[in-house]
Protein backbone atom coordinates (compact mmCIF):
# COMPACT_ATOMS: atom_id res chain seq x y z
CA UNK A 1 0.00 0.00 0.00
CA UNK A 2 1.44 3.40 -0.89
CA UNK A 3 1.09 6.43 1.39
CA UNK A 4 -2.05 7.75 -0.31
CA UNK A 5 -3.78 4.40 -0.09
CA UNK A 6 -2.78 4.06 3.53
CA UNK A 7 -4.23 7.49 4.25
CA UNK A 8 -7.47 6.80 2.41
CA UNK A 9 -7.74 3.46 4.22
CA UNK A 10 -7.35 5.48 7.38
CA UNK A 11 -10.38 7.59 6.43
CA UNK A 12 -12.39 4.47 5.67
CA UNK A 13 -11.33 2.26 8.51
CA UNK A 14 -8.94 3.24 11.24
CA UNK A 15 -8.66 6.98 10.96
CA UNK A 16 -6.01 8.94 12.76
CA UNK A 17 -5.06 12.54 13.16
CA UNK A 18 -3.77 14.05 9.94
CA UNK A 19 -0.05 14.34 9.55
CA UNK A 20 0.09 17.89 8.35
CA UNK A 21 -1.65 21.06 9.23
CA UNK A 22 -1.69 24.70 8.35
CA UNK A 23 -4.76 25.95 10.17
CA UNK A 24 -2.64 26.09 13.30
CA UNK A 25 -5.07 24.54 15.76
CA UNK A 26 -3.39 22.11 18.07
CA UNK A 27 0.02 22.52 16.47
CA UNK A 28 3.18 23.99 17.94
CA UNK A 29 5.20 26.57 16.01
CA UNK A 30 7.23 23.70 14.56
CA UNK A 31 4.14 22.05 13.22
CA UNK A 32 4.29 19.31 15.88
CA UNK A 33 1.06 18.27 17.52
CA UNK A 34 0.62 19.77 20.99
CA UNK A 35 0.27 17.33 23.84
CA UNK A 36 -1.46 17.73 27.17
CA UNK A 37 0.82 16.94 30.12
CA UNK A 38 3.16 15.31 27.61
CA UNK A 39 0.65 12.49 27.04
CA UNK A 40 -2.47 12.74 24.90
CA UNK A 41 -2.51 14.85 21.71
CA UNK A 42 -4.58 18.03 21.73
CA UNK A 43 -7.70 17.37 19.64
CA UNK A 44 -8.72 20.51 17.73
CA UNK A 45 -12.39 21.21 16.97
CA UNK A 46 -11.62 21.02 13.24
CA UNK A 47 -8.70 20.17 11.03
CA UNK A 48 -7.95 19.79 7.34
CA UNK A 49 -6.95 16.49 5.77
CA UNK A 50 -4.04 16.90 3.37
CA UNK A 51 -2.49 13.84 1.74
CA UNK A 52 0.32 13.15 -0.69
CA UNK A 53 -2.07 13.39 -3.65
CA UNK A 54 -2.98 16.97 -2.64
CA UNK A 55 0.66 17.88 -2.24
CA UNK A 56 1.55 16.49 -5.66
CA UNK A 57 -1.33 18.41 -7.27
CA UNK A 58 0.00 21.67 -5.86
CA UNK A 59 3.59 20.88 -6.82
CA UNK A 60 2.48 20.23 -10.39
CA UNK A 61 1.02 23.74 -10.61
CA UNK A 62 4.12 25.27 -9.05
CA UNK A 63 6.11 23.71 -11.89
CA UNK A 64 3.67 25.04 -14.51
CA UNK A 65 3.40 28.49 -16.10
CA UNK A 66 0.30 29.38 -14.14
CA UNK A 67 0.26 30.58 -10.57
CA UNK A 68 -2.77 32.84 -10.42
CA UNK A 69 -5.74 32.50 -12.83
CA UNK A 70 -5.00 29.62 -15.18
CA UNK A 71 -6.71 26.43 -16.32
CA UNK A 72 -7.17 25.02 -12.79
CA UNK A 73 -9.68 27.73 -11.87
CA UNK A 74 -12.16 26.71 -14.58
CA UNK A 75 -11.45 23.05 -13.87
CA UNK A 76 -12.26 23.46 -10.17
CA UNK A 77 -15.39 25.48 -11.00
CA UNK A 78 -16.61 22.76 -13.36
CA UNK A 79 -15.83 19.97 -10.86
CA UNK A 80 -17.75 21.71 -8.08
CA UNK A 81 -20.67 22.67 -10.33
CA UNK A 82 -20.92 19.03 -11.44
CA UNK A 83 -20.68 17.77 -7.87
CA UNK A 84 -23.59 19.89 -6.61
CA UNK A 85 -25.53 19.79 -9.88
CA UNK A 86 -25.40 23.53 -10.64
CA UNK A 87 -25.08 25.21 -14.02
CA UNK A 88 -22.56 27.89 -13.05
CA UNK A 89 -19.80 28.08 -10.45
CA UNK A 90 -17.56 31.09 -9.82
CA UNK A 91 -14.44 30.60 -7.71
CA UNK A 92 -13.11 33.44 -5.56
CA UNK A 93 -10.48 33.77 -2.84
CA UNK A 94 -12.70 33.35 0.26
CA UNK A 95 -16.21 32.56 1.39
CA UNK A 96 -16.47 36.20 2.42
CA UNK A 97 -15.61 37.34 -1.12
CA UNK A 98 -18.22 34.86 -2.39
CA UNK A 99 -20.88 36.40 -0.13
CA UNK A 100 -19.86 39.90 -1.24
CA UNK A 101 -20.04 38.88 -4.91
CA UNK A 102 -23.51 37.39 -4.32
CA UNK A 103 -24.75 40.63 -2.73
CA UNK A 104 -23.32 42.57 -5.68
CA UNK A 105 -24.88 40.24 -8.27
CA UNK A 106 -28.39 40.71 -6.90
CA UNK A 107 -27.84 44.47 -6.67
CA UNK A 108 -27.93 45.04 -2.91
CA UNK A 109 -27.50 48.75 -2.25
CA UNK A 110 -28.02 51.44 0.36
CA UNK A 111 -31.81 51.29 0.43
CA UNK A 112 -32.05 47.52 0.77
CA UNK A 113 -32.67 45.25 3.73
CA UNK A 114 -31.47 41.65 3.81
CA UNK A 115 -32.86 39.20 6.36
CA UNK A 116 -30.44 36.71 7.94
CA UNK A 117 -29.95 34.77 11.19
CA UNK A 118 -27.73 36.00 14.03
CA UNK A 119 -26.24 32.53 14.63
CA UNK A 120 -23.62 32.73 11.90
CA UNK A 121 -20.11 33.99 11.27
CA UNK A 122 -19.96 37.78 11.02
CA UNK A 123 -19.06 37.58 7.31
CA UNK A 124 -22.69 36.73 6.41
CA UNK A 125 -23.93 40.07 7.72
CA UNK A 126 -20.80 42.00 6.75
CA UNK A 127 -21.34 41.18 3.07
CA UNK A 128 -24.65 43.07 3.19
CA UNK A 129 -22.90 46.04 4.79
CA UNK A 130 -20.07 45.98 2.19
CA UNK A 131 -22.75 46.85 -0.39
CA UNK A 132 -24.31 49.55 1.80
CA UNK A 133 -27.34 47.41 2.72
CA UNK A 134 -28.89 46.82 6.13
CA UNK A 135 -28.82 43.37 7.72
CA UNK A 136 -32.07 42.51 9.50
CA UNK A 137 -31.73 39.73 12.05
CA UNK A 138 -34.46 37.08 12.19
CA UNK A 139 -34.46 34.65 15.10
CA UNK A 140 -33.71 30.95 14.79
CA UNK A 141 -35.57 27.71 15.42
CA UNK A 142 -34.82 26.67 19.04
CA UNK A 143 -34.08 23.05 18.16
CA UNK A 144 -31.90 23.39 15.04
CA UNK A 145 -30.68 27.02 15.37
CA UNK A 146 -31.50 27.47 11.67
CA UNK A 147 -33.31 30.62 10.55
CA UNK A 148 -37.00 30.35 11.43
CA UNK A 149 -39.21 30.99 8.35
CA UNK A 150 -41.98 32.47 10.55
CA UNK A 151 -39.50 34.99 11.95
CA UNK A 152 -38.36 35.79 8.40
CA UNK A 153 -41.93 36.64 7.36
CA UNK A 154 -42.36 38.83 10.41
CA UNK A 155 -39.29 40.90 9.44
CA UNK A 156 -40.27 41.61 5.81
CA UNK A 157 -40.78 45.30 4.98
CA UNK A 158 -41.11 47.18 1.65
CA UNK A 159 -37.29 47.55 1.77
CA UNK A 160 -36.56 43.83 1.99
CA UNK A 161 -34.69 42.57 -1.05
CA UNK A 162 -33.23 39.21 -0.02
CA UNK A 163 -33.01 36.46 2.56
CA UNK A 164 -29.74 34.74 3.44
CA UNK A 165 -30.28 31.22 4.77
CA UNK A 166 -27.31 29.85 6.73
CA UNK A 167 -26.99 26.06 6.86
CA UNK A 168 -25.61 26.22 10.37
CA UNK A 169 -23.36 23.31 11.42
CA UNK A 170 -24.01 21.59 8.07
CA UNK A 171 -27.79 21.09 8.23
CA UNK A 172 -29.76 22.58 5.31
CA UNK A 173 -32.40 25.14 6.26
CA UNK A 174 -36.13 24.68 5.63
CA UNK A 175 -35.78 25.53 1.92
CA UNK A 176 -39.38 24.66 0.99
CA UNK A 177 -40.64 27.31 3.39
CA UNK A 178 -37.94 29.85 2.52
CA UNK A 179 -38.41 29.44 -1.25
CA UNK A 180 -42.17 29.91 -0.82
CA UNK A 181 -41.66 33.13 1.20
CA UNK A 182 -39.09 34.45 -1.31
CA UNK A 183 -41.41 33.73 -4.23
CA UNK A 184 -44.48 35.20 -2.55
CA UNK A 185 -42.71 38.47 -1.67
CA UNK A 186 -40.48 38.69 -4.76
CA UNK A 187 -37.23 38.34 -2.79
CA UNK A 188 -33.89 36.77 -3.65
CA UNK A 189 -32.94 33.68 -1.67
CA UNK A 190 -29.22 33.30 -1.00
CA UNK A 191 -27.81 30.21 0.70
CA UNK A 192 -24.76 30.62 2.90
CA UNK A 193 -23.69 26.98 2.57
CA UNK A 194 -20.20 27.54 3.99
CA UNK A 195 -21.03 24.78 6.52
CA UNK A 196 -22.93 22.45 4.21
CA UNK A 197 -20.97 21.42 1.13
CA UNK A 198 -22.27 17.96 0.22
CA UNK A 199 -25.43 18.23 2.35
CA UNK A 200 -28.80 17.40 0.79
CA UNK A 201 -32.34 18.64 1.27
CA UNK A 202 -35.04 16.31 -0.05
CA UNK A 203 -32.52 14.67 -2.39
CA UNK A 204 -31.10 17.95 -3.76
CA UNK A 205 -27.59 19.07 -2.90
CA UNK A 206 -26.82 22.47 -1.39
CA UNK A 207 -25.72 24.63 -4.28
CA UNK A 208 -29.05 24.18 -6.04
CA UNK A 209 -31.55 25.23 -3.37
CA UNK A 210 -31.37 29.04 -3.70
CA UNK A 211 -30.83 31.72 -6.35
CA UNK A 212 -27.18 31.87 -5.36
CA UNK A 213 -25.23 29.59 -3.01
CA UNK A 214 -21.97 30.41 -1.31
CA UNK A 215 -19.26 27.99 -0.14
CA UNK A 216 -16.00 28.44 1.80
CA UNK A 217 -12.81 26.41 1.53
CA UNK A 218 -11.14 27.58 4.73
CA UNK A 219 -9.15 24.71 6.32
CA UNK A 220 -11.84 23.95 8.92
CA UNK A 221 -14.43 23.35 6.17
CA UNK A 222 -15.23 20.11 4.30
CA UNK A 223 -12.56 20.66 1.67
CA UNK A 224 -9.86 23.29 1.64
CA UNK A 225 -7.90 25.49 -0.73
CA UNK A 226 -6.14 27.26 2.15
CA UNK A 227 -8.46 30.23 1.68
CA UNK A 228 -11.13 30.15 -1.00
CA UNK A 229 -14.78 30.31 -1.88
CA UNK A 230 -17.29 29.57 -4.63
CA UNK A 231 -20.73 30.76 -5.70
CA UNK A 232 -23.07 28.42 -7.59
CA UNK A 233 -26.14 29.53 -9.54
CA UNK A 234 -28.39 28.62 -12.45
CA UNK A 235 -28.35 32.24 -13.62
CA UNK A 236 -25.79 33.03 -16.35
CA UNK A 237 -26.24 36.79 -16.02
CA UNK A 238 -25.35 36.75 -12.30
CA UNK A 239 -22.44 34.42 -13.03
CA UNK A 240 -21.05 36.85 -15.59
CA UNK A 241 -21.44 39.79 -13.19
CA UNK A 242 -19.57 37.95 -10.46
CA UNK A 243 -16.75 37.00 -12.86
CA UNK A 244 -16.27 40.72 -13.58
CA UNK A 245 -16.59 41.60 -9.90
CA UNK A 246 -13.78 39.24 -8.87
CA UNK A 247 -11.34 40.96 -11.20
CA UNK A 248 -11.77 44.72 -10.69
CA UNK A 249 -14.85 44.95 -12.92
CA UNK A 250 -12.54 44.54 -15.92
CA UNK A 251 -13.35 42.67 -19.12
CA UNK A 252 -11.10 41.85 -22.09
CA UNK A 253 -13.90 40.20 -24.04
CA UNK A 254 -14.66 42.35 -27.17
CA UNK A 255 -18.26 41.15 -27.26
CA UNK A 256 -18.80 42.74 -23.83
CA UNK A 257 -17.26 46.16 -24.59
CA UNK A 258 -19.47 49.20 -24.11
CA UNK A 259 -19.77 49.83 -27.88
CA UNK A 260 -20.80 46.26 -28.43
CA UNK A 261 -23.65 46.90 -25.98
CA UNK A 262 -24.73 50.03 -27.82
CA UNK A 263 -23.51 52.30 -25.02
CA UNK A 264 -21.60 55.55 -25.70
CA UNK A 265 -17.93 55.02 -26.38
CA UNK A 266 -15.10 56.56 -24.45
CA UNK A 267 -14.26 59.63 -26.54
CA UNK A 268 -10.62 59.58 -25.34
CA UNK A 269 -10.03 56.38 -27.25
CA UNK A 270 -10.26 55.94 -30.99
CA UNK A 271 -11.93 52.74 -32.09
CA UNK A 272 -10.87 51.13 -28.83
CA UNK A 273 -11.93 47.64 -29.84
CA UNK A 274 -9.23 47.70 -32.51
CA UNK A 275 -6.48 48.24 -29.96
CA UNK A 276 -4.78 44.92 -29.25
CA UNK A 277 -4.24 45.72 -25.56
CA UNK A 278 -7.71 47.12 -24.93
CA UNK A 279 -9.68 46.27 -21.81
CA UNK A 280 -12.56 47.93 -20.07
CA UNK A 281 -13.42 48.51 -16.44
CA UNK A 282 -17.20 48.50 -16.52
CA UNK A 283 -18.01 48.60 -12.82
CA UNK A 284 -16.24 48.80 -9.49
CA UNK A 285 -14.84 45.38 -8.66
CA UNK A 286 -12.21 43.87 -6.40
CA UNK A 287 -9.25 41.54 -6.60
CA UNK A 288 -11.11 38.44 -5.40
CA UNK A 289 -9.23 36.08 -7.72
CA UNK A 290 -8.31 32.62 -6.50
CA UNK A 291 -5.05 31.07 -7.71
CA UNK A 292 -4.34 27.97 -9.77
CA UNK A 293 -2.28 26.70 -6.82
CA UNK A 294 -5.37 26.83 -4.61
CA UNK A 295 -7.68 25.36 -7.26
CA UNK A 296 -5.34 22.39 -7.86
CA UNK A 297 -5.67 21.65 -4.16
CA UNK A 298 -9.44 22.12 -4.35
CA UNK A 299 -9.79 19.67 -7.27
CA UNK A 300 -7.76 17.05 -5.40
CA UNK A 301 -9.72 17.61 -2.17
CA UNK A 302 -13.09 17.42 -3.93
CA UNK A 303 -12.34 13.85 -5.01
CA UNK A 304 -12.14 12.86 -1.34
CA UNK A 305 -15.26 14.78 -0.26
CA UNK A 306 -17.65 11.77 -0.23
CA UNK A 307 -15.26 9.93 2.10
CA UNK A 308 -14.82 13.01 4.28
CA UNK A 309 -18.61 13.36 4.56
CA UNK A 310 -19.06 9.68 5.40
CA UNK A 311 -16.52 9.90 8.19
CA UNK A 312 -18.14 13.08 9.59
CA UNK A 313 -21.49 11.26 9.65
CA UNK A 314 -19.93 8.24 11.41
CA UNK A 315 -18.45 10.49 14.09
CA UNK A 316 -21.81 12.27 14.53
CA UNK A 317 -23.55 8.90 14.97
CA UNK A 318 -21.06 7.96 17.71
CA UNK A 319 -21.65 11.28 19.49
CA UNK A 320 -25.44 10.93 19.10
CA UNK A 321 -25.32 7.52 20.73
CA UNK A 322 -22.99 8.62 23.52
CA UNK A 323 -25.07 11.64 24.49
CA UNK A 324 -28.51 10.09 23.96
CA UNK A 325 -29.13 9.19 27.57
CA UNK A 326 -27.09 11.94 29.19
CA UNK A 327 -29.64 14.47 30.39
CA UNK A 328 -28.50 18.06 30.30
CA UNK A 329 -26.41 17.55 27.13
CA UNK A 330 -28.56 18.12 24.09
CA UNK A 331 -27.18 17.79 20.55
CA UNK A 332 -28.97 20.01 18.01
CA UNK A 333 -32.07 18.44 16.43
CA UNK A 334 -31.75 17.05 12.90
CA UNK A 335 -34.80 17.31 10.64
CA UNK A 336 -35.96 14.41 8.43
CA UNK A 337 -35.43 14.15 4.66
CA UNK A 338 -31.98 15.60 4.62
CA UNK A 339 -28.33 14.68 4.62
CA UNK A 340 -26.39 16.59 7.27
CA UNK A 341 -22.83 17.56 6.28
CA UNK A 342 -21.67 17.95 9.93
CA UNK A 343 -19.24 20.80 9.58
CA UNK A 344 -19.79 21.18 13.33
CA UNK A 345 -21.17 18.97 16.07
CA UNK A 346 -22.87 21.33 18.51
CA UNK A 347 -24.19 20.37 21.94
CA UNK A 348 -26.29 22.49 24.29
CA UNK A 349 -25.50 22.45 27.99
CA UNK A 350 -28.51 22.76 30.27
CA UNK A 351 -27.08 24.19 33.48
CA UNK A 352 -30.45 23.75 35.23
CA UNK A 353 -29.87 20.00 35.04
CA UNK A 354 -26.06 19.84 35.18
CA UNK A 355 -23.84 21.38 37.84
CA UNK A 356 -21.76 23.10 35.20
CA UNK A 357 -22.50 25.80 32.66
CA UNK A 358 -21.22 26.13 29.09
CA UNK A 359 -18.32 28.43 29.88
CA UNK A 360 -17.05 26.30 32.78
CA UNK A 361 -17.32 23.20 30.58
CA UNK A 362 -15.44 25.01 27.81
CA UNK A 363 -12.57 25.84 30.20
CA UNK A 364 -12.44 22.31 31.63
CA UNK A 365 -12.39 20.65 28.21
CA UNK A 366 -9.68 22.96 26.91
CA UNK A 367 -7.58 22.12 29.98
CA UNK A 368 -8.00 18.47 29.13
CA UNK A 369 -6.82 18.95 25.55
CA UNK A 370 -10.22 18.96 23.88
CA UNK A 371 -10.33 21.83 21.39
CA UNK A 372 -13.88 22.99 21.87
CA UNK A 373 -15.19 26.24 20.41
CA UNK A 374 -18.33 28.40 20.41
CA UNK A 375 -20.18 29.01 17.15
CA UNK A 376 -21.28 31.77 17.38
CA UNK A 377 -21.63 34.93 19.42
CA UNK A 378 -24.89 36.27 17.89
CA UNK A 379 -23.84 38.79 15.27
CA UNK A 380 -26.35 41.46 16.36
CA UNK A 381 -24.60 41.59 19.77
CA UNK A 382 -21.25 42.57 18.24
CA UNK A 383 -20.25 46.18 19.06
CA UNK A 384 -20.13 47.14 15.36
CA UNK A 385 -23.75 46.10 14.77
CA UNK A 386 -24.95 47.56 18.07
CA UNK A 387 -23.38 50.91 17.20
CA UNK A 388 -24.11 51.12 13.49
CA UNK A 389 -27.48 49.36 13.32
CA UNK A 390 -28.73 49.85 16.91
CA UNK A 391 -29.25 46.14 17.47
CA UNK A 392 -29.37 45.04 21.09
CA UNK A 393 -30.09 42.22 23.52
CA UNK A 394 -33.69 41.06 23.19
CA UNK A 395 -33.78 41.36 19.39
CA UNK A 396 -33.42 37.59 18.87
CA UNK A 397 -34.13 35.95 22.26
CA UNK A 398 -33.91 32.35 21.04
CA UNK A 399 -30.47 32.88 19.50
CA UNK A 400 -29.31 34.77 22.61
CA UNK A 401 -30.44 31.98 24.97
CA UNK A 402 -28.87 29.33 22.72
CA UNK A 403 -25.59 31.22 22.66
CA UNK A 404 -25.29 30.81 26.46
CA UNK A 405 -25.52 27.02 26.06
CA UNK A 406 -23.73 26.00 22.88
CA UNK A 407 -20.36 24.39 22.50
CA UNK A 408 -18.82 22.79 19.38
CA UNK A 409 -16.90 19.60 20.10
CA UNK A 410 -14.21 18.19 17.77
CA UNK A 411 -15.47 17.06 14.36
CA UNK A 412 -13.17 16.36 11.41
CA UNK A 413 -12.55 13.34 9.20
CA UNK A 414 -9.07 12.65 10.54
CA UNK A 415 -10.39 11.88 14.05
CA UNK A 416 -9.77 8.28 15.13
CA UNK A 417 -12.38 6.30 17.02
CA UNK A 418 -10.08 6.66 20.01
CA UNK A 419 -10.17 10.47 19.66
CA UNK A 420 -13.98 10.39 19.55
CA UNK A 421 -14.09 8.21 22.67
CA UNK A 422 -11.66 10.54 24.42
CA UNK A 423 -13.92 13.54 23.68
CA UNK A 424 -16.98 11.67 24.98
CA UNK A 425 -15.20 10.55 28.18
CA UNK A 426 -13.90 14.04 28.90
CA UNK A 427 -17.33 15.60 28.33
CA UNK A 428 -19.00 13.01 30.56
CA UNK A 429 -16.34 13.36 33.28
CA UNK A 430 -16.57 17.14 33.18
CA UNK A 431 -20.33 17.31 33.56
CA UNK A 432 -20.56 14.50 36.14
CA UNK A 433 -17.70 15.46 38.46
C1 LIG B 1 -21.36 30.59 7.84
C2 LIG B 1 -20.12 31.21 7.27
N1 LIG B 1 -20.26 32.16 6.32
C3 LIG B 1 -19.17 32.74 5.77
C4 LIG B 1 -17.90 32.41 6.14
C5 LIG B 1 -16.73 33.11 5.53
O1 LIG B 1 -15.89 32.23 4.85
P1 LIG B 1 -14.31 32.55 4.67
O2 LIG B 1 -13.66 32.32 6.00
O3 LIG B 1 -13.87 31.55 3.64
O4 LIG B 1 -14.20 33.94 4.21
C6 LIG B 1 -17.70 31.44 7.12
C7 LIG B 1 -16.35 31.06 7.53
O5 LIG B 1 -16.05 30.70 8.62
C8 LIG B 1 -18.85 30.83 7.71
O6 LIG B 1 -18.71 29.90 8.67
mmCIF file with all atom_site columns, N, CA, C and O and ligand atoms in Angstrom, residues 94-96 99 120-121 123-124 166 192 194-195 216 221 228 376, ligand 1:
data_model
loop_
_atom_site.group_PDB
_atom_site.id
_atom_site.type_symbol
_atom_site.label_atom_id
_atom_site.label_alt_id
_atom_site.label_comp_id
_atom_site.label_asym_id
_atom_site.label_entity_id
_atom_site.label_seq_id
_atom_site.pdbx_PDB_ins_code
_atom_site.Cartn_x
_atom_site.Cartn_y
_atom_site.Cartn_z
_atom_site.occupancy
_atom_site.B_iso_or_equiv
_atom_site.pdbx_formal_charge
_atom_site.auth_seq_id
_atom_site.auth_comp_id
_atom_site.auth_asym_id
_atom_site.auth_atom_id
_atom_site.pdbx_PDB_model_num
ATOM   1  N N  . UNK A 1 94  ? -12.204 33.692 -1.083 1.00 0.00 ? 94  UNK A N  1
ATOM   2  C CA . UNK A 1 94  ? -12.697 33.355 0.265  1.00 0.00 ? 94  UNK A CA 1
ATOM   3  C C  . UNK A 1 94  ? -14.216 33.210 0.222  1.00 0.00 ? 94  UNK A C  1
ATOM   4  O O  . UNK A 1 94  ? -14.861 33.644 -0.746 1.00 0.00 ? 94  UNK A O  1
ATOM   5  N N  . UNK A 1 95  ? -14.755 32.627 1.259  1.00 0.00 ? 95  UNK A N  1
ATOM   6  C CA . UNK A 1 95  ? -16.210 32.560 1.390  1.00 0.00 ? 95  UNK A CA 1
ATOM   7  C C  . UNK A 1 95  ? -16.788 33.956 1.562  1.00 0.00 ? 95  UNK A C  1
ATOM   8  O O  . UNK A 1 95  ? -17.892 34.248 1.096  1.00 0.00 ? 95  UNK A O  1
ATOM   9  N N  . UNK A 1 96  ? -16.027 34.822 2.217  1.00 0.00 ? 96  UNK A N  1
ATOM   10 C CA . UNK A 1 96  ? -16.466 36.202 2.420  1.00 0.00 ? 96  UNK A CA 1
ATOM   11 C C  . UNK A 1 96  ? -16.575 36.922 1.074  1.00 0.00 ? 96  UNK A C  1
ATOM   12 O O  . UNK A 1 96  ? -17.574 37.622 0.814  1.00 0.00 ? 96  UNK A O  1
ATOM   13 N N  . UNK A 1 99  ? -19.664 35.739 -0.640 1.00 0.00 ? 99  UNK A N  1
ATOM   14 C CA . UNK A 1 99  ? -20.878 36.402 -0.125 1.00 0.00 ? 99  UNK A CA 1
ATOM   15 C C  . UNK A 1 99  ? -20.998 37.816 -0.683 1.00 0.00 ? 99  UNK A C  1
ATOM   16 O O  . UNK A 1 99  ? -22.088 38.260 -1.071 1.00 0.00 ? 99  UNK A O  1
ATOM   17 N N  . UNK A 1 120 ? -24.459 32.930 13.092 1.00 0.00 ? 120 UNK A N  1
ATOM   18 C CA . UNK A 1 120 ? -23.619 32.730 11.904 1.00 0.00 ? 120 UNK A CA 1
ATOM   19 C C  . UNK A 1 120 ? -22.300 33.459 12.130 1.00 0.00 ? 120 UNK A C  1
ATOM   20 O O  . UNK A 1 120 ? -22.161 34.232 13.087 1.00 0.00 ? 120 UNK A O  1
ATOM   21 N N  . UNK A 1 121 ? -21.354 33.226 11.208 1.00 0.00 ? 121 UNK A N  1
ATOM   22 C CA . UNK A 1 121 ? -20.108 33.988 11.273 1.00 0.00 ? 121 UNK A CA 1
ATOM   23 C C  . UNK A 1 121 ? -20.405 35.413 10.796 1.00 0.00 ? 121 UNK A C  1
ATOM   24 O O  . UNK A 1 121 ? -21.261 35.619 9.926  1.00 0.00 ? 121 UNK A O  1
ATOM   25 N N  . UNK A 1 123 ? -19.188 37.302 8.750  1.00 0.00 ? 123 UNK A N  1
ATOM   26 C CA . UNK A 1 123 ? -19.064 37.577 7.310  1.00 0.00 ? 123 UNK A CA 1
ATOM   27 C C  . UNK A 1 123 ? -20.418 37.593 6.601  1.00 0.00 ? 123 UNK A C  1
ATOM   28 O O  . UNK A 1 123 ? -20.590 38.326 5.620  1.00 0.00 ? 123 UNK A O  1
ATOM   29 N N  . UNK A 1 124 ? -21.377 36.792 7.069  1.00 0.00 ? 124 UNK A N  1
ATOM   30 C CA . UNK A 1 124 ? -22.694 36.732 6.410  1.00 0.00 ? 124 UNK A CA 1
ATOM   31 C C  . UNK A 1 124 ? -23.339 38.115 6.434  1.00 0.00 ? 124 UNK A C  1
ATOM   32 O O  . UNK A 1 124 ? -23.861 38.591 5.413  1.00 0.00 ? 124 UNK A O  1
ATOM   33 N N  . UNK A 1 166 ? -28.618 30.398 6.342  1.00 0.00 ? 166 UNK A N  1
ATOM   34 C CA . UNK A 1 166 ? -27.310 29.854 6.732  1.00 0.00 ? 166 UNK A CA 1
ATOM   35 C C  . UNK A 1 166 ? -27.508 28.409 7.191  1.00 0.00 ? 166 UNK A C  1
ATOM   36 O O  . UNK A 1 166 ? -28.255 28.151 8.133  1.00 0.00 ? 166 UNK A O  1
ATOM   37 N N  . UNK A 1 192 ? -26.125 30.653 2.388  1.00 0.00 ? 192 UNK A N  1
ATOM   38 C CA . UNK A 1 192 ? -24.758 30.616 2.900  1.00 0.00 ? 192 UNK A CA 1
ATOM   39 C C  . UNK A 1 192 ? -24.525 29.159 3.297  1.00 0.00 ? 192 UNK A C  1
ATOM   40 O O  . UNK A 1 192 ? -24.928 28.719 4.392  1.00 0.00 ? 192 UNK A O  1
ATOM   41 N N  . UNK A 1 194 ? -21.611 27.705 3.591  1.00 0.00 ? 194 UNK A N  1
ATOM   42 C CA . UNK A 1 194 ? -20.201 27.543 3.990  1.00 0.00 ? 194 UNK A CA 1
ATOM   43 C C  . UNK A 1 194 ? -20.024 26.358 4.937  1.00 0.00 ? 194 UNK A C  1
ATOM   44 O O  . UNK A 1 194 ? -18.929 25.831 5.062  1.00 0.00 ? 194 UNK A O  1
ATOM   45 N N  . UNK A 1 195 ? -21.116 25.936 5.612  1.00 0.00 ? 195 UNK A N  1
ATOM   46 C CA . UNK A 1 195 ? -21.031 24.775 6.518  1.00 0.00 ? 195 UNK A CA 1
ATOM   47 C C  . UNK A 1 195 ? -21.567 23.502 5.864  1.00 0.00 ? 195 UNK A C  1
ATOM   48 O O  . UNK A 1 195 ? -21.575 22.464 6.512  1.00 0.00 ? 195 UNK A O  1
ATOM   49 N N  . UNK A 1 216 ? -17.335 28.009 1.325  1.00 0.00 ? 216 UNK A N  1
ATOM   50 C CA . UNK A 1 216 ? -16.004 28.437 1.795  1.00 0.00 ? 216 UNK A CA 1
ATOM   51 C C  . UNK A 1 216 ? -15.066 27.231 1.793  1.00 0.00 ? 216 UNK A C  1
ATOM   52 O O  . UNK A 1 216 ? -15.496 26.115 2.093  1.00 0.00 ? 216 UNK A O  1
ATOM   53 N N  . UNK A 1 221 ? -13.233 23.767 6.917  1.00 0.00 ? 221 UNK A N  1
ATOM   54 C CA . UNK A 1 221 ? -14.425 23.351 6.169  1.00 0.00 ? 221 UNK A CA 1
ATOM   55 C C  . UNK A 1 221 ? -14.241 21.943 5.565  1.00 0.00 ? 221 UNK A C  1
ATOM   56 O O  . UNK A 1 221 ? -13.232 21.309 5.777  1.00 0.00 ? 221 UNK A O  1
ATOM   57 N N  . UNK A 1 228 ? -10.443 30.265 0.285  1.00 0.00 ? 228 UNK A N  1
ATOM   58 C CA . UNK A 1 228 ? -11.127 30.152 -1.003 1.00 0.00 ? 228 UNK A CA 1
ATOM   59 C C  . UNK A 1 228 ? -12.629 30.095 -0.832 1.00 0.00 ? 228 UNK A C  1
ATOM   60 O O  . UNK A 1 228 ? -13.138 29.845 0.264  1.00 0.00 ? 228 UNK A O  1
ATOM   61 N N  . UNK A 1 376 ? -22.026 30.531 17.479 1.00 0.00 ? 376 UNK A N  1
ATOM   62 C CA . UNK A 1 376 ? -21.282 31.773 17.378 1.00 0.00 ? 376 UNK A CA 1
ATOM   63 C C  . UNK A 1 376 ? -21.798 32.742 18.431 1.00 0.00 ? 376 UNK A C  1
ATOM   64 O O  . UNK A 1 376 ? -22.918 32.576 18.919 1.00 0.00 ? 376 UNK A O  1
HETATM 65 C C1 . LIG B 2 .   ? -21.359 30.586 7.842  1.00 0.00 ? 1   LIG B C1 1
HETATM 66 C C2 . LIG B 2 .   ? -20.124 31.214 7.274  1.00 0.00 ? 1   LIG B C2 1
HETATM 67 N N1 . LIG B 2 .   ? -20.260 32.160 6.324  1.00 0.00 ? 1   LIG B N1 1
HETATM 68 C C3 . LIG B 2 .   ? -19.172 32.737 5.767  1.00 0.00 ? 1   LIG B C3 1
HETATM 69 C C4 . LIG B 2 .   ? -17.897 32.408 6.143  1.00 0.00 ? 1   LIG B C4 1
HETATM 70 C C5 . LIG B 2 .   ? -16.728 33.113 5.529  1.00 0.00 ? 1   LIG B C5 1
HETATM 71 O O1 . LIG B 2 .   ? -15.887 32.227 4.851  1.00 0.00 ? 1   LIG B O1 1
HETATM 72 P P1 . LIG B 2 .   ? -14.315 32.546 4.674  1.00 0.00 ? 1   LIG B P1 1
HETATM 73 O O2 . LIG B 2 .   ? -13.660 32.320 6.001  1.00 0.00 ? 1   LIG B O2 1
HETATM 74 O O3 . LIG B 2 .   ? -13.875 31.549 3.644  1.00 0.00 ? 1   LIG B O3 1
HETATM 75 O O4 . LIG B 2 .   ? -14.197 33.937 4.209  1.00 0.00 ? 1   LIG B O4 1
HETATM 76 C C6 . LIG B 2 .   ? -17.704 31.437 7.121  1.00 0.00 ? 1   LIG B C6 1
HETATM 77 C C7 . LIG B 2 .   ? -16.348 31.061 7.531  1.00 0.00 ? 1   LIG B C7 1
HETATM 78 O O5 . LIG B 2 .   ? -16.053 30.700 8.621  1.00 0.00 ? 1   LIG B O5 1
HETATM 79 C C8 . LIG B 2 .   ? -18.854 30.827 7.708  1.00 0.00 ? 1   LIG B C8 1
HETATM 80 O O6 . LIG B 2 .   ? -18.715 29.898 8.666  1.00 0.00 ? 1   LIG B O6 1
#
